[in-house]
Short mmCIF file of C-alpha atoms and ligand atoms in Angstrom, two decimals:
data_model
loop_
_atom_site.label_atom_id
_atom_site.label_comp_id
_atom_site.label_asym_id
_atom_site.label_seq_id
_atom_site.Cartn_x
_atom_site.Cartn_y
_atom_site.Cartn_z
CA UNK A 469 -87.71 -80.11 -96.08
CA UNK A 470 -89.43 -80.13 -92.65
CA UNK A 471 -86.37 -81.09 -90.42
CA UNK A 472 -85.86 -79.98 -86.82
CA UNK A 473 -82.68 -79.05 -85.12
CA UNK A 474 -83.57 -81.89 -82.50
CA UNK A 475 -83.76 -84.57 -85.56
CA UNK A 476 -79.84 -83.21 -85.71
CA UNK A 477 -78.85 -83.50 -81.87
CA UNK A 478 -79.68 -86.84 -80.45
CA UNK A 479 -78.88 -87.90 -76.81
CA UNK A 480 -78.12 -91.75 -77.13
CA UNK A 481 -74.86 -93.85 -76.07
CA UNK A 482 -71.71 -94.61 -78.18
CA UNK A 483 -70.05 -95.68 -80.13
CA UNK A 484 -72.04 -94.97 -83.28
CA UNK A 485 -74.81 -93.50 -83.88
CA UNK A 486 -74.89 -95.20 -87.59
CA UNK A 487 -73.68 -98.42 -86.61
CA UNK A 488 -75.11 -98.15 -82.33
CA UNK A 489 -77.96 -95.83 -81.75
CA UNK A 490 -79.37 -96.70 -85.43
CA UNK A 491 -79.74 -100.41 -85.18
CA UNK A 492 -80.40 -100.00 -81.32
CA UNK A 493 -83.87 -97.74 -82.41
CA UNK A 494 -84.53 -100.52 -85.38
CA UNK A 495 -84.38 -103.10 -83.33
CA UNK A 496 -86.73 -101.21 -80.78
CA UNK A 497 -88.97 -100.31 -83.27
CA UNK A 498 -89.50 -103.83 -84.31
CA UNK A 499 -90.00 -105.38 -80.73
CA UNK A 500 -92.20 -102.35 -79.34
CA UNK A 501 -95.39 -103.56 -81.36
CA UNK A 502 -95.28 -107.40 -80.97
CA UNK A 503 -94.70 -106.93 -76.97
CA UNK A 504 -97.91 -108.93 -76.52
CA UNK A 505 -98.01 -111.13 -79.63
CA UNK A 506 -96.82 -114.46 -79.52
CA UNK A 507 -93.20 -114.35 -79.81
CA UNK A 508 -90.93 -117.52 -79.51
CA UNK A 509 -87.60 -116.69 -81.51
CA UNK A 510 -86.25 -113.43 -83.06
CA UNK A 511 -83.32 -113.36 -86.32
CA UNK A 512 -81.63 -110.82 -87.22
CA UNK A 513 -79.33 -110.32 -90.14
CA UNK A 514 -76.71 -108.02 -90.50
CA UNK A 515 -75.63 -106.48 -94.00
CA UNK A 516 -73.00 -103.91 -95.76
CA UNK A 517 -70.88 -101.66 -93.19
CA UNK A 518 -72.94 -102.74 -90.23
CA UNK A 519 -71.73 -106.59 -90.55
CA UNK A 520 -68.40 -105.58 -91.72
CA UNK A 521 -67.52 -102.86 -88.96
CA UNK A 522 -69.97 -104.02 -86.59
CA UNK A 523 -68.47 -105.78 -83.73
CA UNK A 524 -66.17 -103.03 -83.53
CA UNK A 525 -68.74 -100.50 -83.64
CA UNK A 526 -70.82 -102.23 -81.09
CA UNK A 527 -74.17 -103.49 -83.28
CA UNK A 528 -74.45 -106.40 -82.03
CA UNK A 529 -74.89 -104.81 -78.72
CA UNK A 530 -77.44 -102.32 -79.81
CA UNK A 531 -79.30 -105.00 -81.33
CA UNK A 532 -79.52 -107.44 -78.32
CA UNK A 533 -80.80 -104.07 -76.35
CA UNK A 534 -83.29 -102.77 -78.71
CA UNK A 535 -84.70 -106.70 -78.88
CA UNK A 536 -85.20 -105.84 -75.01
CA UNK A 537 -87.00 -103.03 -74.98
CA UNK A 538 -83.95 -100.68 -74.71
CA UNK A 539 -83.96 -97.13 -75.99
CA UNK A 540 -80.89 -95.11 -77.30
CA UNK A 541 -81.96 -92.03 -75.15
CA UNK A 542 -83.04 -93.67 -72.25
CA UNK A 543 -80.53 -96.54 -71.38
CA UNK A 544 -78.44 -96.27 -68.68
CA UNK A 545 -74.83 -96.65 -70.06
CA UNK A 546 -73.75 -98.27 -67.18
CA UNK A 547 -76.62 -101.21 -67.03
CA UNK A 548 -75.94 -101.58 -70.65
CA UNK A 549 -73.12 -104.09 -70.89
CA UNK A 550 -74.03 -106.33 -67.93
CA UNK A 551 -77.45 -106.99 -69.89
CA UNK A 552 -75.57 -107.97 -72.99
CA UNK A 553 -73.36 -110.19 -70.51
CA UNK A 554 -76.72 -111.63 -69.15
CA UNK A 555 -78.24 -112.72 -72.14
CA UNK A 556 -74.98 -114.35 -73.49
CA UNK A 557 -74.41 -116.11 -70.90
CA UNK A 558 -77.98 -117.16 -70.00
CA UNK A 559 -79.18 -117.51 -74.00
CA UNK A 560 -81.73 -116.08 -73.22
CA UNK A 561 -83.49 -112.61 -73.93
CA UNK A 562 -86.12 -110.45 -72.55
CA UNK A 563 -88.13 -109.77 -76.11
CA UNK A 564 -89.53 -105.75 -75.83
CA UNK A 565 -88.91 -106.28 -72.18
CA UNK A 566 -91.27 -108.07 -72.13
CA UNK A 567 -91.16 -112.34 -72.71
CA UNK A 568 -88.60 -114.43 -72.37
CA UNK A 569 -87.41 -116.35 -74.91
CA UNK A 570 -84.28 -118.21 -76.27
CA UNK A 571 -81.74 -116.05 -78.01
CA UNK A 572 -78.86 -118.19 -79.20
CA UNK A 573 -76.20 -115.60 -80.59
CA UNK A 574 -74.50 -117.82 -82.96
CA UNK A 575 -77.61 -118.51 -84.63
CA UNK A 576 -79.73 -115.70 -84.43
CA UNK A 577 -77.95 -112.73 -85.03
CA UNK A 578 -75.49 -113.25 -88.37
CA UNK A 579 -73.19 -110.78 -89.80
CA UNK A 580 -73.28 -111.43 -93.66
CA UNK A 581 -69.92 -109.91 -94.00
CA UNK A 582 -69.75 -109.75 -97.86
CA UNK A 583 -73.25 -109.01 -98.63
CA UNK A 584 -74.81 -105.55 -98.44
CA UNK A 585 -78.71 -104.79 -99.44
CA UNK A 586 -78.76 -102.26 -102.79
CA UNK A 587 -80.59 -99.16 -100.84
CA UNK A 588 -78.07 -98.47 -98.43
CA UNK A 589 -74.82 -99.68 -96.87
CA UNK A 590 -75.93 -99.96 -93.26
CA UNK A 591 -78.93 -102.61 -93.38
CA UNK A 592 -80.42 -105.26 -90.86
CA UNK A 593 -82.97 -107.14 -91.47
CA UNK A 594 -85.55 -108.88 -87.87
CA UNK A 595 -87.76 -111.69 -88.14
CA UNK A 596 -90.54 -113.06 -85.45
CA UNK A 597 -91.23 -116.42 -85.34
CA UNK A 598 -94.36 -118.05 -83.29
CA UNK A 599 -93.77 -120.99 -81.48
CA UNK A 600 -94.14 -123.59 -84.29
CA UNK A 601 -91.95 -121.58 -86.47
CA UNK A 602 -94.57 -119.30 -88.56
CA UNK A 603 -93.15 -115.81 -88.99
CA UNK A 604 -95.47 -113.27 -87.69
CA UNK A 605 -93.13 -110.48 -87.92
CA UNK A 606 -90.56 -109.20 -90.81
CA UNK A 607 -89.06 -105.64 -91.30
CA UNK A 608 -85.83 -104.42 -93.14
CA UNK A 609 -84.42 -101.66 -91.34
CA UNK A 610 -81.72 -98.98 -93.11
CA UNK A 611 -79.66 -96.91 -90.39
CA UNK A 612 -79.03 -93.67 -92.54
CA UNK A 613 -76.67 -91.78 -90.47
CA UNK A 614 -76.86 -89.62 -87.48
CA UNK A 615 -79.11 -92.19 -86.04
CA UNK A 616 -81.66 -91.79 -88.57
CA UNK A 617 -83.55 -94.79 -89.46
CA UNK A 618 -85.71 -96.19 -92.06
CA UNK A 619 -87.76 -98.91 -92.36
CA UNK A 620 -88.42 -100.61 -95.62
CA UNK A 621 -91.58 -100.01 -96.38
CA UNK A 622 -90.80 -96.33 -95.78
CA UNK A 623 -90.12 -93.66 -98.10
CA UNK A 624 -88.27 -91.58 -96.00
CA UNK A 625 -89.14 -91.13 -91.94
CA UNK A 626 -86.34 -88.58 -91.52
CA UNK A 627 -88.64 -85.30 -92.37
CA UNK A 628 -92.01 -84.32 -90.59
CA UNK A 629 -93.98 -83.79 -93.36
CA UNK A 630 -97.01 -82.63 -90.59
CA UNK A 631 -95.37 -79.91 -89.87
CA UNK A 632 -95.17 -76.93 -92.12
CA UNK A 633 -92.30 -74.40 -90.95
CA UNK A 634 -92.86 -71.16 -91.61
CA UNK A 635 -89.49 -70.46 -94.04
CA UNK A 636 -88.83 -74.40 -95.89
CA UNK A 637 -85.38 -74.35 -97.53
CA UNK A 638 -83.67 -77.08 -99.09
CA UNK A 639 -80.11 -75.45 -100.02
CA UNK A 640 -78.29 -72.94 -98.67
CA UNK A 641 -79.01 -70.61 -101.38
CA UNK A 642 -82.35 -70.67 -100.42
CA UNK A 643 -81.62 -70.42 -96.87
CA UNK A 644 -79.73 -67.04 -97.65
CA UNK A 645 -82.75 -65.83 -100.14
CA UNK A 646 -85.05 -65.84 -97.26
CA UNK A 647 -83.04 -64.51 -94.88
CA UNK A 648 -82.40 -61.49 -97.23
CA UNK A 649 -86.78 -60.76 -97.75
CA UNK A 650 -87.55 -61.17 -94.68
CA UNK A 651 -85.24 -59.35 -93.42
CA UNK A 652 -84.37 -61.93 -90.62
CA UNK A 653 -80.92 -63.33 -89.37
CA UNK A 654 -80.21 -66.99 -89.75
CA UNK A 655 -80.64 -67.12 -86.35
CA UNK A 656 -83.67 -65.42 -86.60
CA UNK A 657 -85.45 -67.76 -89.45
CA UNK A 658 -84.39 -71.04 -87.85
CA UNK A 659 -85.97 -69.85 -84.76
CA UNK A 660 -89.28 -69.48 -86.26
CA UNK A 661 -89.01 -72.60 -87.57
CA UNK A 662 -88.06 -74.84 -85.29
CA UNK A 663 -91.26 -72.91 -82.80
CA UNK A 664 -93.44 -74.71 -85.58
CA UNK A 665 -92.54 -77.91 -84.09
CA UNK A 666 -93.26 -76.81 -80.27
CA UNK A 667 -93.40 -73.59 -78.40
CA UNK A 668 -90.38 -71.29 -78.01
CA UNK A 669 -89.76 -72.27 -74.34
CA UNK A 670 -90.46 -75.83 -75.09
CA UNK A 671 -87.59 -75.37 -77.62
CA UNK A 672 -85.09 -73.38 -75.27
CA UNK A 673 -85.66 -75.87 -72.87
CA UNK A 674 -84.54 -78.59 -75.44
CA UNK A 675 -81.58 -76.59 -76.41
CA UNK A 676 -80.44 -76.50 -73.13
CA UNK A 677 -80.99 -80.16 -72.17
CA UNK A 678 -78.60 -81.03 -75.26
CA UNK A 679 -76.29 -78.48 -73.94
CA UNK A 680 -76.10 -80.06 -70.60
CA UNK A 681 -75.89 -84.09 -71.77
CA UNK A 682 -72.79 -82.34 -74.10
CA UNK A 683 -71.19 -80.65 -70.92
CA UNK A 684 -71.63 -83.37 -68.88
CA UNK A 685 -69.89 -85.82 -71.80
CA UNK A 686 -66.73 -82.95 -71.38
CA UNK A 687 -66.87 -83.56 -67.56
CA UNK A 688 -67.34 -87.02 -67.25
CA UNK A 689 -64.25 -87.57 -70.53
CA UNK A 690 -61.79 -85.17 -68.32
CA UNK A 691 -61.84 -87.73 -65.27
CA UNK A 692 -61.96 -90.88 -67.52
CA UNK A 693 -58.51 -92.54 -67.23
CA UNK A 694 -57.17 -96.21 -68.13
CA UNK A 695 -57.86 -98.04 -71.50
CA UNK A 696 -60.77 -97.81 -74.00
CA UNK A 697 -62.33 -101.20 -74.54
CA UNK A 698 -62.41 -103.05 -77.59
CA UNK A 699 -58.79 -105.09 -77.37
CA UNK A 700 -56.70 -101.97 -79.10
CA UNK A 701 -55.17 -100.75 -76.13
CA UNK A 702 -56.08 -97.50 -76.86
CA UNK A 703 -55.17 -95.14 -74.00
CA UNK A 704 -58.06 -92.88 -72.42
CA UNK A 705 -55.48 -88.87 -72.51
CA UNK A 706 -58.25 -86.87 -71.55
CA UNK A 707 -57.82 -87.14 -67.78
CA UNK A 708 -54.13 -86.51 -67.43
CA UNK A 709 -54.71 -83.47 -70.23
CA UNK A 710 -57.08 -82.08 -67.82
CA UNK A 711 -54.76 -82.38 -64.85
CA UNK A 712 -52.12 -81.33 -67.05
CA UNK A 713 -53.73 -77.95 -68.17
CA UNK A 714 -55.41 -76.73 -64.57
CA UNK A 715 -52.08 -76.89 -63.31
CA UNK A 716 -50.52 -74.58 -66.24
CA UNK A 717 -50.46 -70.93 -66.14
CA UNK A 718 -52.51 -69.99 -69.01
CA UNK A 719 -50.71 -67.12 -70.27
CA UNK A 720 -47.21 -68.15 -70.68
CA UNK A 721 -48.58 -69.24 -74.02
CA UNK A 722 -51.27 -68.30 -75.99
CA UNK A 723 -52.18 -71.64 -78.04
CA UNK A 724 -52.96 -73.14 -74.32
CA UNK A 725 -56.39 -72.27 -76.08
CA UNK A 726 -56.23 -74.74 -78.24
CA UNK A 727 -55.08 -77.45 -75.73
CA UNK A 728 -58.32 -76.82 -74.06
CA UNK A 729 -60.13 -77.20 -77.80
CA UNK A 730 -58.27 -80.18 -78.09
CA UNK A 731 -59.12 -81.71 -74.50
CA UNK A 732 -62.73 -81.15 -74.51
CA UNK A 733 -63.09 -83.15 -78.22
CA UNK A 734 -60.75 -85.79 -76.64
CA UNK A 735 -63.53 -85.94 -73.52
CA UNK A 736 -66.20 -86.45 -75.52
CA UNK A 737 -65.05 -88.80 -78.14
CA UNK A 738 -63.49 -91.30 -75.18
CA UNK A 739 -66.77 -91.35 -73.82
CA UNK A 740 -68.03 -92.27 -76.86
CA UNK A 741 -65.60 -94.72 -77.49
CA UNK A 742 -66.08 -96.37 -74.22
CA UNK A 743 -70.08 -96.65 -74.63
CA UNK A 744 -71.17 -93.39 -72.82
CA UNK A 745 -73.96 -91.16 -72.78
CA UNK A 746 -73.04 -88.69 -75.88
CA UNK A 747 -74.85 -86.32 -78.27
CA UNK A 748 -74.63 -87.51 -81.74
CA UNK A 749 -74.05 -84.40 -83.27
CA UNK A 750 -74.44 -85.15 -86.38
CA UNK A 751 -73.13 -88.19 -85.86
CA UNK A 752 -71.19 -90.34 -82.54
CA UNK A 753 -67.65 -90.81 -84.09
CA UNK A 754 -67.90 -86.84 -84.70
CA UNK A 755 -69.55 -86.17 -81.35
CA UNK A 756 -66.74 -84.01 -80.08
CA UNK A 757 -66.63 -81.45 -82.78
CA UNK A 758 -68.88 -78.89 -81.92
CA UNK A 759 -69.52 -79.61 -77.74
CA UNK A 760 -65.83 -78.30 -78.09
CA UNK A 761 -66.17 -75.44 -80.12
CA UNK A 762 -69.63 -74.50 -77.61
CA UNK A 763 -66.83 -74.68 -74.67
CA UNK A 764 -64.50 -72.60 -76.53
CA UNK A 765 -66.97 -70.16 -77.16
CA UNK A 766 -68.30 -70.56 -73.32
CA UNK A 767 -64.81 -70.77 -71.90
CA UNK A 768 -62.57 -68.01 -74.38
CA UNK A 769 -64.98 -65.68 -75.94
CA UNK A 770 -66.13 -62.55 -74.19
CA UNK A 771 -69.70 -62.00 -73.30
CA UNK A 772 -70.69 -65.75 -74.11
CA UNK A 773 -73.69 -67.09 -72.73
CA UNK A 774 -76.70 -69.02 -72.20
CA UNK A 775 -78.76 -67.91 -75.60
CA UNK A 776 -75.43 -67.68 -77.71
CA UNK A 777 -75.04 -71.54 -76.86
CA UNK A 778 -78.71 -71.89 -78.20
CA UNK A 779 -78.21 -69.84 -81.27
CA UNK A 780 -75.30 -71.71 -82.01
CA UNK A 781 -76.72 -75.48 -81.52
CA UNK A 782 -79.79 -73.64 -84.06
CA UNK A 783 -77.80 -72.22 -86.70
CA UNK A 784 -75.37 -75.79 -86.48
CA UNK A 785 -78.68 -77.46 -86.81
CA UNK A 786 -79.36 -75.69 -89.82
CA UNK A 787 -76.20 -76.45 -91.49
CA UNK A 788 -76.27 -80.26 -90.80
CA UNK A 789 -80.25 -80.30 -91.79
CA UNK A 790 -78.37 -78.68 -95.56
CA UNK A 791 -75.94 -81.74 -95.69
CA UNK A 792 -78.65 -84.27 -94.52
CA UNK A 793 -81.25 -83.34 -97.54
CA UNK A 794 -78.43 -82.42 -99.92
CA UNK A 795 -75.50 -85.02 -99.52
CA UNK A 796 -75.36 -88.06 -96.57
CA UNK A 797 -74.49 -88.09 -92.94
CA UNK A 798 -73.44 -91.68 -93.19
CA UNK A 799 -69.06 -92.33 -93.67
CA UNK A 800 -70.59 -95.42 -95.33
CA UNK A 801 -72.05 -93.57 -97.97
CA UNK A 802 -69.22 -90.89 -97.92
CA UNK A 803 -66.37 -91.35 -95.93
CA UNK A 804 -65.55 -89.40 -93.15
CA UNK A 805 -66.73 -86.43 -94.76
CA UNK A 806 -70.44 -87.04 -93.37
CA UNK A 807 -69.15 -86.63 -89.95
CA UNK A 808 -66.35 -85.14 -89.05
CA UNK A 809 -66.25 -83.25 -92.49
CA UNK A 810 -69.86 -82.25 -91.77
CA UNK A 811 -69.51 -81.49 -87.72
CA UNK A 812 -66.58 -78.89 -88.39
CA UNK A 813 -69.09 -77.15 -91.25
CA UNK A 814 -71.66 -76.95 -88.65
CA UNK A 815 -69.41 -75.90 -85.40
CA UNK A 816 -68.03 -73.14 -88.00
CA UNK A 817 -71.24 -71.76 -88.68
CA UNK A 818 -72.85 -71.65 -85.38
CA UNK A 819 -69.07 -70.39 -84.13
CA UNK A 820 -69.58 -67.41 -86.61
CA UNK A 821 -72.86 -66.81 -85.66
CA UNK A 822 -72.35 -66.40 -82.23
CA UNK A 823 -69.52 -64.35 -82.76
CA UNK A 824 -71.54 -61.89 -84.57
CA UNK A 825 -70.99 -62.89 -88.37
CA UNK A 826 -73.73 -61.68 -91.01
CA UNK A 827 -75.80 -64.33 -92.79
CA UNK A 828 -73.25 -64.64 -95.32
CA UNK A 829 -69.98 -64.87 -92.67
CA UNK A 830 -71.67 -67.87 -91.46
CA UNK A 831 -72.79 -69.51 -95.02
CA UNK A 832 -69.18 -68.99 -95.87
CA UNK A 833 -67.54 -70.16 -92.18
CA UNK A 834 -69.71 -73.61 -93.21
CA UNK A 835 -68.50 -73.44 -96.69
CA UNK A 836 -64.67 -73.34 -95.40
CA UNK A 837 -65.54 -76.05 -92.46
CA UNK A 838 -66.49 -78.39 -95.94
CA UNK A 839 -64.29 -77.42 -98.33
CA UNK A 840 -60.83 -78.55 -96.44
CA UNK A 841 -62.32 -81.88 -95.51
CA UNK A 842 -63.50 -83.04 -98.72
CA UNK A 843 -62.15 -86.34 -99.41
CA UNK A 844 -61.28 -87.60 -95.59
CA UNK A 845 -61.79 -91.23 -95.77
CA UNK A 846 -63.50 -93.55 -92.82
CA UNK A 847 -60.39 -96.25 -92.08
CA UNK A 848 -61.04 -97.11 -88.75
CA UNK A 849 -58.31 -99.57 -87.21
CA UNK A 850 -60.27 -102.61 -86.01
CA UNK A 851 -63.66 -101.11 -86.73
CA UNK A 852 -63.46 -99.67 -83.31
CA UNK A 853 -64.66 -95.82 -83.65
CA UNK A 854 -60.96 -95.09 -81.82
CA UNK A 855 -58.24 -94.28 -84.18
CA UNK A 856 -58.23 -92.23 -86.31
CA UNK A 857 -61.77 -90.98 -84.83
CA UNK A 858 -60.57 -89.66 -80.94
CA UNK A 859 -58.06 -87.59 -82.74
CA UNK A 860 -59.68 -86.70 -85.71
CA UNK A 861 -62.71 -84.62 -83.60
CA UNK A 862 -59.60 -82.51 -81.96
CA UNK A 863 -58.78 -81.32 -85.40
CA UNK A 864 -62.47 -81.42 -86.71
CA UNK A 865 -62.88 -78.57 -83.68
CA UNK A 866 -59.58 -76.44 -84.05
CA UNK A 867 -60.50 -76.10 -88.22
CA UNK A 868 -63.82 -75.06 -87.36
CA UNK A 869 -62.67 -72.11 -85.12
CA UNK A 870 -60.17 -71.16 -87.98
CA UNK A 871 -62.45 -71.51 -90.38
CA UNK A 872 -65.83 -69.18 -88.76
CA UNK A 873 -62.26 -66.42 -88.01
CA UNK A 874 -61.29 -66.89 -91.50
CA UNK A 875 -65.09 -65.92 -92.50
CA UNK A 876 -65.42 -63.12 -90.23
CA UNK A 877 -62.11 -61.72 -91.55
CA UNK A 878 -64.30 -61.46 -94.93
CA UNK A 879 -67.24 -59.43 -95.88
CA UNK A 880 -69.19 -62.81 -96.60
CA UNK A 881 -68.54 -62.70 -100.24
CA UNK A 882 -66.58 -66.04 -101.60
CA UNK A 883 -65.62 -68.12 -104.54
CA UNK A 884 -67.66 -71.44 -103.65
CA UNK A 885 -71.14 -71.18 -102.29
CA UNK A 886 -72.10 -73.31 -99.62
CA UNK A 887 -74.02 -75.89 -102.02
CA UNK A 888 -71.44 -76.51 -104.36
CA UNK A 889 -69.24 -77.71 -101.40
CA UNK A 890 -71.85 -79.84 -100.70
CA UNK A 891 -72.32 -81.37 -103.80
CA UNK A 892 -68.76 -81.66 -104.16
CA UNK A 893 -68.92 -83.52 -100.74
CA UNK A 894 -71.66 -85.86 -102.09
CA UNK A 895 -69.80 -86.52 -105.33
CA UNK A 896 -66.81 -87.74 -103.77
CA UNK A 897 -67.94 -89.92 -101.42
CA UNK A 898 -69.73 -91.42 -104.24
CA UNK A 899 -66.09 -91.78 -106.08
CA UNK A 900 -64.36 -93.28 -102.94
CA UNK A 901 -63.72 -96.34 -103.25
CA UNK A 902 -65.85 -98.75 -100.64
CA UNK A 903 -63.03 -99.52 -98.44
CA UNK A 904 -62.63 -96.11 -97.87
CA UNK A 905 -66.03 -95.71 -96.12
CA UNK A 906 -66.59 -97.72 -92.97
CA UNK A 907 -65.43 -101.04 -93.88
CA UNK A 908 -62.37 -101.11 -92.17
CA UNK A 909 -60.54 -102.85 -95.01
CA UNK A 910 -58.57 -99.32 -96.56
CA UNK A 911 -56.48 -97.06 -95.47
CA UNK A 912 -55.11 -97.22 -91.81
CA UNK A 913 -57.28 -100.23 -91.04
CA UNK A 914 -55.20 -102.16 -93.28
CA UNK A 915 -51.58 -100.15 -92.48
CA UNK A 916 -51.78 -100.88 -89.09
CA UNK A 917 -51.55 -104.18 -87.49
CA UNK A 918 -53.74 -103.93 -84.05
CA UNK A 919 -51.97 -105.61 -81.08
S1 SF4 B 514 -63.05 -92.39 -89.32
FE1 SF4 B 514 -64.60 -90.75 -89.12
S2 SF4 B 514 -66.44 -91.59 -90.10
FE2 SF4 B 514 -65.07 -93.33 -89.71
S3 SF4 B 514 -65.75 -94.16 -87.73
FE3 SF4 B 514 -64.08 -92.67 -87.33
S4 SF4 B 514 -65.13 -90.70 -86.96
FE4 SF4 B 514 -66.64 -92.07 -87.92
#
């Protein structure tokens, strides 16, 4: 498995990175090549989760911006909506950025709400039509998880199969095998690997640019005030948390720590809610998970700094790379398990790293962050990535810090390895029942009436 920590860590824009920054990338991937060809009139189709939570989850958006040339990385989140606004109202659409054509909504872009394509849940499907109607142009696109996308005539585009890392590992017992003959700490081996890809400052330098578009998310959430869009009336906290907690003295109680976990998830995941720039990490609806934990361990632990927040985005990466080969990153292949389940595993492990843990704290700090989310369902209310998702990433973050100081309590040795977790993980998501994993037609999606 040639994966790099960057394939795990993403900068795009919210709200999804299955259901936004996916389709978004498809959707660029198909314009990008026929930017000179003749293009009259694009159709896209929408299948599975991505038709059935999709307005909610913004695809239609992403689509209408990849068809114009737009990049998840690169677009500026705050030119992003008036675009959409100017090719609804005009009908018309700038195809790879390139021609101008008609683009009439309606018609060309179709949510096939009970149909979904047999290789994966999250599917669209582009055509290309000349001007007398010939299609020069068809691709089926699969949006994996984490922003991962495949194309159909692809095996499988999420591994770099030109690179050959140094120490491969597809499980975490294997991880732990070659930590133990080389010699090497986790943080050590991932290291190495990841300097196959580029050099070592190349890849500090990386590190540090996620770090940053993370921090900034926290920043930018803590002034965001008023309500999230989408027609739920969801209420942005972050802001008056962050007013709230500068102006409390800090000691007269002690789980003021945890208000400050709490308020940096809550940061991230309005942003993410509301469109901003985010770092899906594995995934956008778990976004907040681990920038939190990094500013708990910037903000609470002594001697924290610069390289520990690099270690821990590696050994995090590491983690999430496991759950990617092993299990699914997508909630509509497993439920919510995929992302917050799988951020909290990750955000434990890179916690306990940090923090000094041994190879086997760490394996065992992810283990825990698994093992007490198995079975957490994806029921978002209105298919907006809002409720239970804001929320969910403040306890996501708190269980990972519990869980990599439960691990370091230990000596490492534990009842269920690290892979069994994971196949557990896998196993149930494929026992949950569909509307139980990104559908919006279970659990509190159904309970709740939105206003
Ligand atoms: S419930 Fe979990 S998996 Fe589903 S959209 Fe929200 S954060 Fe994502």
């Amino acid at each position: 498995m040639a994966l790099s920590v960057f394939d795990l860590f993403k900068i795009g824009i919210g709200p999804s990175s299955s259901h936004t920054v996916g389709p978004m990338l498809a959707a660029y991937r198909f314009a990008a090549p026929l930017r000179d060809a003749d293009v009259a009139r694009v159709h896209v189709d929408l299948y599975g989760s991505l038709a059935l939570t999709g307005r909610g989850h913004c695809t239609d958006k992403a689509v209408l911006l990849g068809l114009s040339g737009e990049m998840p990385d690169t677009v500026d989140p705050d030119i992003a909506d008036p675009m959409v606004e100017r090719i609804r109202s005009n009908g018309r659409l700038r195809f790879a950025g390139r021609t101008e054509i008609a683009f009439d909504e309606p018609r060309d872009l179709v949510f096939h709400m009970t149909e979904s394509l047999p290789r994966h849940p999250n599917a669209l499907r582009i055509s290309a039509r000349d001007a007398v109607g010939t299609i020069i142009a068809t691709e089926t696109y699969y949006s994996t998880g984490g922003g991962f996308v495949v194309a159909e005539s692809e095996a499988d585009v999420s591994t770099h199969d030109e690179v050959t890392v140094p120490f491969p590992f597809n499980s975490g017992t294997e991880l732990l095998a070659l930590c133990k003959s080389t010699g090497m700490s986790l943080i050590e081996l991932v290291t190495a690997n990841e300097v196959a890809f580029r050099s070592a400052a190349e890849t500090d330098a990386g590190l540090d640019r996620i770090w940053a578009a993370m921090d900034a998310c926290i920043d930018r959430g803590c002034k965001g005030e008023g309500i999230l869009p989408g027609g739920l009336n969801v209420r942005r906290r972050a802001g008056q948390m962050y007013q709230d907690l500068t102006r409390r003295p800090f000691f007269g109680d002690p789980l003021t720590v945890l208000d400050w976990v709490s308020l940096f998830a809550l940061a991230v995941n309005e942003e993410n809610a509301a469109g901003g720039r985010v770092v899906t990490a594995p995934t956008n609806g778990a976004a907040g998970v681990i920038p939190a934990v990094i500013a708990y361990y910037r903000r609470f632990v002594p001697g924290a700094d610069a390289q520990g927040v690099r270690n821990f985005l590696l050994v995090a990466g590491a983690i999430g790379m496991l759950y990617k080969h092993l299990a699914s990153l997508s909630a509509a292949e497993v439920g919510c398990q995929g992302e917050v389940g799988v951020a909290c595993s990750m955000a434990a492990a890179g916690l306990a790293a940090v923090m000094g843990g041994t190879n086997e704290q760490i394996e065992n700090a992810a283990e825990i962050g698994m093992e007490h989310n198995l079975g957490l369902t994806c029921d978002p209310i209105g298919g907006l990535v809002q409720v239970p998702c804001i929320e969910r990433n403040t306890m996501g973050a708190t269980k990972a810090i519990n869980a990599a100081r439960l691990a370091l309590h230990g000596d490492g040795t534990h009842h269920v390895p690290l892979d069994k977790v994971i196949e557990t993980m896998r196993q149930t998501g494929i026992d949950m029942q569909a509307k139980y994993k990104e559908t919006a037609l279970g659990g509190l999606a159904v309970n709740m009436v939105e206003c």
